[in-house]
Short mmCIF file of C-alpha atoms in Angstrom, two decimals:
data_model
loop_
_atom_site.label_atom_id
_atom_site.label_comp_id
_atom_site.label_asym_id
_atom_site.label_seq_id
_atom_site.Cartn_x
_atom_site.Cartn_y
_atom_site.Cartn_z
CA UNK A 1 -46.74 24.36 1.33
CA UNK A 2 -44.76 26.94 -0.89
CA UNK A 3 -42.58 27.64 1.20
CA UNK A 4 -41.47 23.78 1.18
CA UNK A 5 -41.24 23.53 -1.86
CA UNK A 6 -38.78 26.44 -2.68
CA UNK A 7 -36.84 24.87 0.01
CA UNK A 8 -36.77 21.56 -1.11
CA UNK A 9 -35.98 23.22 -4.66
CA UNK A 10 -33.20 25.35 -3.56
CA UNK A 11 -31.36 21.91 -1.76
CA UNK A 12 -31.32 19.65 -5.27
CA UNK A 13 -29.59 23.24 -6.38
CA UNK A 14 -27.14 22.75 -4.00
CA UNK A 15 -26.95 19.33 -4.18
CA UNK A 16 -27.18 19.05 -7.97
CA UNK A 17 -23.85 22.32 -7.99
CA UNK A 18 -22.16 19.90 -5.57
CA UNK A 19 -22.64 16.76 -7.18
CA UNK A 20 -21.32 18.43 -10.68
CA UNK A 21 -18.47 20.44 -9.24
CA UNK A 22 -15.02 19.38 -9.80
CA UNK A 23 -12.82 18.04 -6.90
CA UNK A 24 -11.25 19.94 -4.88
CA UNK A 25 -8.03 17.82 -4.94
CA UNK A 26 -7.55 17.61 -9.30
CA UNK A 27 -8.21 22.01 -9.32
CA UNK A 28 -5.34 23.86 -10.28
CA UNK A 29 -4.81 27.92 -11.18
CA UNK A 30 -2.46 29.71 -13.05
CA UNK A 31 -2.25 31.86 -10.23
CA UNK A 32 -2.56 29.94 -7.38
CA UNK A 33 -1.07 26.55 -8.29
CA UNK A 34 -2.65 23.19 -6.95
CA UNK A 35 -5.37 23.53 -4.43
CA UNK A 36 -7.25 20.77 -2.66
CA UNK A 37 -6.00 17.79 0.01
CA UNK A 38 -3.45 14.94 -0.12
CA UNK A 39 -4.39 11.90 2.75
CA UNK A 40 -1.68 10.08 3.89
CA UNK A 41 -1.36 6.97 6.60
CA UNK A 42 0.42 4.54 7.45
CA UNK A 43 4.08 3.13 8.51
CA UNK A 44 6.29 4.72 10.85
CA UNK A 45 9.31 4.33 9.16
CA UNK A 46 7.70 6.22 6.59
CA UNK A 47 6.08 8.56 8.59
CA UNK A 48 9.14 11.57 9.21
CA UNK A 49 9.22 11.76 5.19
CA UNK A 50 6.01 12.00 4.29
CA UNK A 51 5.54 15.28 7.05
CA UNK A 52 8.54 17.08 5.70
CA UNK A 53 7.82 16.37 1.81
CA UNK A 54 4.82 17.82 2.67
CA UNK A 55 6.23 20.97 3.89
CA UNK A 56 8.06 21.56 1.55
CA UNK A 57 5.26 20.50 -1.61
CA UNK A 58 3.14 23.66 0.72
CA UNK A 59 5.58 25.93 -0.35
CA UNK A 60 4.99 26.12 -3.49
CA UNK A 61 1.64 25.25 -3.27
CA UNK A 62 0.06 25.99 0.05
CA UNK A 63 -3.54 26.06 -1.15
CA UNK A 64 -2.90 22.33 -1.06
CA UNK A 65 -3.68 20.80 2.61
CA UNK A 66 -1.90 17.54 3.79
CA UNK A 67 -3.79 14.63 6.63
CA UNK A 68 -0.58 12.24 7.33
CA UNK A 69 -1.40 9.88 10.29
CA UNK A 70 1.12 6.77 11.65
CA UNK A 71 -0.32 3.43 12.54
CA UNK A 72 2.20 0.97 10.89
CA UNK A 73 1.72 -0.66 6.75
CA UNK A 74 -0.87 -2.73 7.94
CA UNK A 75 -2.75 0.45 8.65
CA UNK A 76 -1.40 2.04 5.63
CA UNK A 77 -2.03 -0.61 3.19
CA UNK A 78 -5.66 -1.15 4.40
CA UNK A 79 -6.86 1.95 4.48
CA UNK A 80 -5.73 3.32 0.56
CA UNK A 81 -7.41 0.16 -0.42
CA UNK A 82 -11.02 0.90 1.42
CA UNK A 83 -10.52 4.51 0.07
CA UNK A 84 -9.60 6.04 3.34
CA UNK A 85 -6.51 7.14 2.34
CA UNK A 86 -5.01 8.67 -0.68
CA UNK A 87 -1.36 7.77 0.23
CA UNK A 88 -0.72 4.35 2.10
CA UNK A 89 2.74 4.55 3.79
CA UNK A 90 4.26 0.72 3.44
CA UNK A 91 7.87 -0.33 4.63
CA UNK A 92 6.85 -3.68 3.65
CA UNK A 93 7.29 -5.96 0.80
CA UNK A 94 3.41 -6.38 -1.30
CA UNK A 95 1.62 -8.98 -0.81
CA UNK A 96 0.23 -10.92 -4.00
CA UNK A 97 -3.41 -9.68 -2.93
CA UNK A 98 -2.71 -6.58 -2.00
CA UNK A 99 -1.62 -6.30 -5.57
CA UNK A 100 -4.26 -8.10 -7.05
CA UNK A 101 -6.52 -5.53 -5.21
CA UNK A 102 -5.03 -2.96 -6.48
CA UNK A 103 -2.08 -1.56 -5.29
CA UNK A 104 -0.14 0.40 -6.75
CA UNK A 105 3.34 1.27 -5.52
CA UNK A 106 5.91 4.13 -6.06
CA UNK A 107 9.18 3.13 -3.85
CA UNK A 108 11.31 7.04 -2.84
CA UNK A 109 13.71 5.99 -0.56
CA UNK A 110 15.55 3.45 1.37
CA UNK A 111 15.97 2.03 4.94
CA UNK A 112 16.89 -0.59 7.54
CA UNK A 113 15.59 -2.34 9.95
CA UNK A 114 18.31 -2.71 12.71
CA UNK A 115 18.13 -4.92 16.34
CA UNK A 116 18.72 -2.48 19.01
CA UNK A 117 20.08 -2.86 22.50
CA UNK A 118 19.74 -0.89 25.68
CA UNK A 119 23.31 1.33 26.33
CA UNK A 120 23.39 0.51 29.54
CA UNK A 121 23.32 -3.40 28.75
CA UNK A 122 26.03 -5.02 31.26
CA UNK A 123 27.51 -6.39 28.32
CA UNK A 124 27.40 -3.28 25.71
CA UNK A 125 31.26 -3.58 25.47
CA UNK A 126 31.13 -7.45 24.59
CA UNK A 127 28.74 -7.01 22.76
CA UNK A 128 30.20 -4.35 20.64
CA UNK A 129 32.98 -6.42 19.89
CA UNK A 130 31.61 -10.12 18.95
CA UNK A 131 28.00 -9.07 17.92
CA UNK A 132 25.77 -11.72 17.29
CA UNK A 133 24.98 -14.00 14.25
CA UNK A 134 22.42 -14.00 12.40
CA UNK A 135 21.66 -17.41 13.89
CA UNK A 136 22.25 -16.10 17.29
CA UNK A 137 19.23 -13.64 16.72
CA UNK A 138 16.97 -16.33 15.14
CA UNK A 139 17.18 -17.65 18.42
CA UNK A 140 16.14 -14.89 20.22
CA UNK A 141 13.68 -13.36 18.23
CA UNK A 142 11.83 -16.57 16.57
CA UNK A 143 13.01 -20.07 18.31
CA UNK A 144 13.29 -18.56 21.49
CA UNK A 145 15.42 -20.85 22.61
CA UNK A 146 18.17 -18.33 24.79
CA UNK A 147 16.55 -17.31 28.02
CA UNK A 148 19.43 -15.89 29.39
CA UNK A 149 22.27 -13.60 28.34
CA UNK A 150 24.61 -16.36 29.37
CA UNK A 151 23.33 -18.84 26.97
CA UNK A 152 24.15 -17.01 23.87
CA UNK A 153 27.49 -16.88 25.09
CA UNK A 154 29.36 -17.43 28.74
CA UNK A 155 30.93 -14.62 29.02
CA UNK A 156 27.44 -12.91 29.59
CA UNK A 157 25.67 -11.87 32.73
CA UNK A 158 22.94 -14.66 34.40
CA UNK A 159 20.59 -12.60 33.71
CA UNK A 160 17.15 -12.63 31.75
CA UNK A 161 17.00 -11.72 27.95
CA UNK A 162 13.61 -9.11 27.46
CA UNK A 163 12.61 -9.72 24.32
CA UNK A 164 10.56 -7.06 22.60
CA UNK A 165 9.05 -7.17 19.46
CA UNK A 166 5.35 -5.23 17.70
CA UNK A 167 2.26 -5.37 18.43
CA UNK A 168 0.47 -3.52 14.53
CA UNK A 169 1.12 -4.88 11.79
CA UNK A 170 3.98 -3.65 11.03
CA UNK A 171 6.66 -3.27 7.94
CA UNK A 172 9.86 -3.20 10.36
CA UNK A 173 8.58 -6.42 11.48
CA UNK A 174 7.81 -8.18 8.70
CA UNK A 175 10.98 -7.12 7.86
CA UNK A 176 12.90 -8.34 10.49
CA UNK A 177 11.18 -11.31 10.62
CA UNK A 178 11.84 -11.59 6.35
CA UNK A 179 15.88 -11.71 7.66
CA UNK A 180 14.62 -15.10 9.25
CA UNK A 181 12.76 -16.57 6.29
CA UNK A 182 9.51 -15.95 8.86
CA UNK A 183 6.58 -13.94 8.87
CA UNK A 184 5.25 -11.01 11.74
CA UNK A 185 3.32 -14.08 13.66
CA UNK A 186 6.63 -16.00 14.33
CA UNK A 187 7.92 -13.42 16.46
CA UNK A 188 8.86 -13.54 19.89
CA UNK A 189 9.19 -11.04 22.84
CA UNK A 190 6.34 -8.56 23.88
CA UNK A 191 4.21 -6.42 21.64
CA UNK A 192 4.72 -3.04 21.95
CA UNK A 193 3.14 -0.81 19.51
CA UNK A 194 4.92 1.33 17.15
CA UNK A 195 8.36 2.50 16.30
CA UNK A 196 9.05 5.00 18.94
CA UNK A 197 7.33 2.88 21.27
CA UNK A 198 9.63 0.02 21.25
CA UNK A 199 12.37 2.40 21.00
CA UNK A 200 11.07 3.35 24.35
CA UNK A 201 11.08 0.57 25.76
CA UNK A 202 14.64 -0.50 25.32
CA UNK A 203 15.71 2.43 26.59
CA UNK A 204 14.33 1.76 29.93
CA UNK A 205 15.02 -1.31 30.62
CA UNK A 206 18.76 -2.57 30.68
CA UNK A 207 18.53 -5.95 29.85
CA UNK A 208 15.97 -5.45 26.91
CA UNK A 209 17.10 -6.21 22.80
CA UNK A 210 14.52 -5.12 20.38
CA UNK A 211 14.42 -4.03 16.82
CA UNK A 212 13.95 -0.32 15.23
CA UNK A 213 13.90 1.86 12.38
CA UNK A 214 17.87 3.58 12.11
CA UNK A 215 15.23 7.11 12.07
CA UNK A 216 14.46 5.77 15.96
CA UNK A 217 17.65 5.32 17.34
CA UNK A 218 19.86 7.90 15.56
CA UNK A 219 20.01 11.46 16.87
CA UNK A 220 19.21 13.25 13.56
CA UNK A 221 21.69 15.79 14.91
CA UNK A 222 24.68 14.77 16.20
CA UNK A 223 24.53 11.74 14.22
CA UNK A 224 25.29 9.25 16.98
CA UNK A 225 22.69 6.83 18.89
CA UNK A 226 20.26 8.34 21.09
CA UNK A 227 20.08 8.31 24.71
CA UNK A 228 20.26 4.61 26.34
CA UNK A 229 19.92 2.88 22.95
CA UNK A 230 22.59 1.65 20.90
CA UNK A 231 22.26 -0.51 17.42
CA UNK A 232 23.37 -3.96 17.74
CA UNK A 233 25.74 -5.05 15.51
CA UNK A 234 25.59 -7.95 13.44
CA UNK A 235 28.32 -10.85 12.64
CA UNK A 236 27.43 -11.00 8.88
CA UNK A 237 29.88 -13.95 8.61
CA UNK A 238 29.41 -15.66 11.57
CA UNK A 239 33.42 -15.37 12.48
CA UNK A 240 32.89 -14.39 16.32
CA UNK A 241 33.90 -11.06 16.10
CA UNK A 242 32.42 -7.94 14.29
CA UNK A 243 35.38 -7.02 11.19
CA UNK A 244 35.71 -3.81 9.82
CA UNK A 245 33.68 -4.26 7.41
CA UNK A 246 31.07 -5.30 9.70
CA UNK A 247 31.82 -1.97 11.80
CA UNK A 248 29.42 0.85 10.74
CA UNK A 249 26.13 0.57 13.87
CA UNK A 250 28.46 3.60 15.23
CA UNK A 251 27.52 6.66 13.50
CA UNK A 252 24.69 7.30 11.19
CA UNK A 253 26.18 8.38 8.06
CA UNK A 254 28.18 5.08 8.25
CA UNK A 255 25.26 2.98 8.29
CA UNK A 256 23.25 4.72 5.50
CA UNK A 257 26.50 4.29 3.49
CA UNK A 258 26.22 0.81 4.26
CA UNK A 259 22.80 0.41 3.53
CA UNK A 260 23.53 2.03 -0.03
CA UNK A 261 26.15 -0.21 -0.93
CA UNK A 262 25.02 -3.53 0.02
CA UNK A 263 26.96 -3.92 3.26
CA UNK A 264 24.32 -4.09 5.35
CA UNK A 265 21.68 -7.23 4.30
CA UNK A 266 18.15 -6.97 2.44
CA UNK A 267 16.38 -7.83 4.32
CA UNK A 268 16.47 -5.93 6.48
CA UNK A 269 17.74 -3.66 4.33
CA UNK A 270 14.36 -2.63 2.36
CA UNK A 271 12.70 -0.22 0.08
CA UNK A 272 9.90 2.66 1.16
CA UNK A 273 6.44 3.18 -0.66
CA UNK A 274 3.92 5.70 -1.22
CA UNK A 275 1.57 3.20 -1.91
CA UNK A 276 -1.63 4.17 -4.30
CA UNK A 277 -4.92 2.62 -5.48
CA UNK A 278 -4.43 1.70 -9.36
CA UNK A 279 -6.65 4.12 -11.03
CA UNK A 280 -7.50 5.78 -8.73
CA UNK A 281 -5.27 9.03 -9.17
CA UNK A 282 -5.16 13.28 -9.54
CA UNK A 283 -3.31 15.31 -11.41
CA UNK A 284 -2.46 16.79 -7.28
CA UNK A 285 -1.22 13.32 -6.27
CA UNK A 286 1.03 13.19 -9.80
CA UNK A 287 2.29 16.04 -9.47
CA UNK A 288 2.94 15.05 -5.42
CA UNK A 289 4.54 12.38 -6.62
CA UNK A 290 6.66 14.38 -9.06
CA UNK A 291 8.10 16.94 -6.84
CA UNK A 292 8.99 14.10 -4.25
CA UNK A 293 11.30 12.24 -6.73
CA UNK A 294 13.08 15.21 -7.57
CA UNK A 295 16.66 15.84 -6.67
CA UNK A 296 16.36 18.67 -4.35
CA UNK A 297 13.95 15.96 -2.11
CA UNK A 298 15.47 13.19 -2.28
CA UNK A 299 18.77 15.20 -1.44
CA UNK A 300 17.46 15.23 1.96
CA UNK A 301 17.22 11.84 2.85
CA UNK A 302 20.59 10.54 4.46
CA UNK A 303 19.84 13.79 6.47
CA UNK A 304 16.98 12.74 7.92
CA UNK A 305 18.41 8.92 8.16
CA UNK A 306 16.67 7.60 5.05
CA UNK A 307 18.76 6.36 2.00
CA UNK A 308 17.88 8.34 -1.36
CA UNK A 309 17.25 5.44 -4.87
CA UNK A 310 20.07 5.75 -6.77
CA UNK A 311 19.78 6.47 -10.68
CA UNK A 312 18.10 3.10 -11.63
CA UNK A 313 15.47 3.13 -9.14
CA UNK A 314 14.90 7.01 -9.40
CA UNK A 315 14.72 6.78 -13.32
CA UNK A 316 11.98 3.23 -12.71
CA UNK A 317 9.82 5.40 -10.89
CA UNK A 318 9.91 8.48 -12.65
CA UNK A 319 8.78 6.32 -15.98
CA UNK A 320 6.02 4.79 -13.84
CA UNK A 321 4.91 8.08 -13.08
CA UNK A 322 4.92 8.71 -15.77
CA UNK A 323 2.16 6.63 -17.36
CA UNK A 324 -0.17 7.31 -14.45
#
């Protein structure tokens, strides 16, 4: 009996010790820096950035662990609001009900959703010259009123338009639908999970059309579009041709410049956010956010297919961070 009492007492002491110990995610030692863990999930658009910044942060604070997963913006916001993760990756505007539940965004970068097409499309040269107007894209993705490519232009092939969309709750899909003043539920097409999956089916089908975040379309080394996929130009002024001021899709640098100066419309250009749950942040999280808003970390963005924040937006985010 005494042995059981002794065991019970030991377990009670261990439990109390664990309950009173400070959270590892908030610990800091002058000789070791920060230690602990940061969990992140959400938008495919932000996943590469989260990995990049986590690796850089660990060079300064090697005792910090990161657990990062991609599953769409909808998963990211749901996970952070249910305490499943510390940070939700969100690539769309927050909904009012999400902010009411405590979603607290910090803008970290900009990018855009672009229409994509197989680069072996039989009318590729014509599409590069004329593009598609916003209304024509709306008729494909929202109304489904074009069934064959020749329905858009009699010079195109009499072949079906293979429309692909996203099956997951995705920031890219919501942003693309918002371009047409609609919601993701209104998008037509075969649903595909994730940005990589959607890019892949477009690469595999010569008659396909879809949409993707730019860093799933361009090769970050050559800065040209990846094999078998191209950006589909938008005839913004609807004059039947891609004018010089609309012709910025052939190279990553020209596209990101167009996003930065507003030549590419918003939406589908957009802000990218790391979202916290209001009131639930540690010193470690605040340190990480301050790190990614530094000029050095922002300076990596263009090389990775993103657009850095302008000085005014960056200043506002730093003010928000200081208020946490």
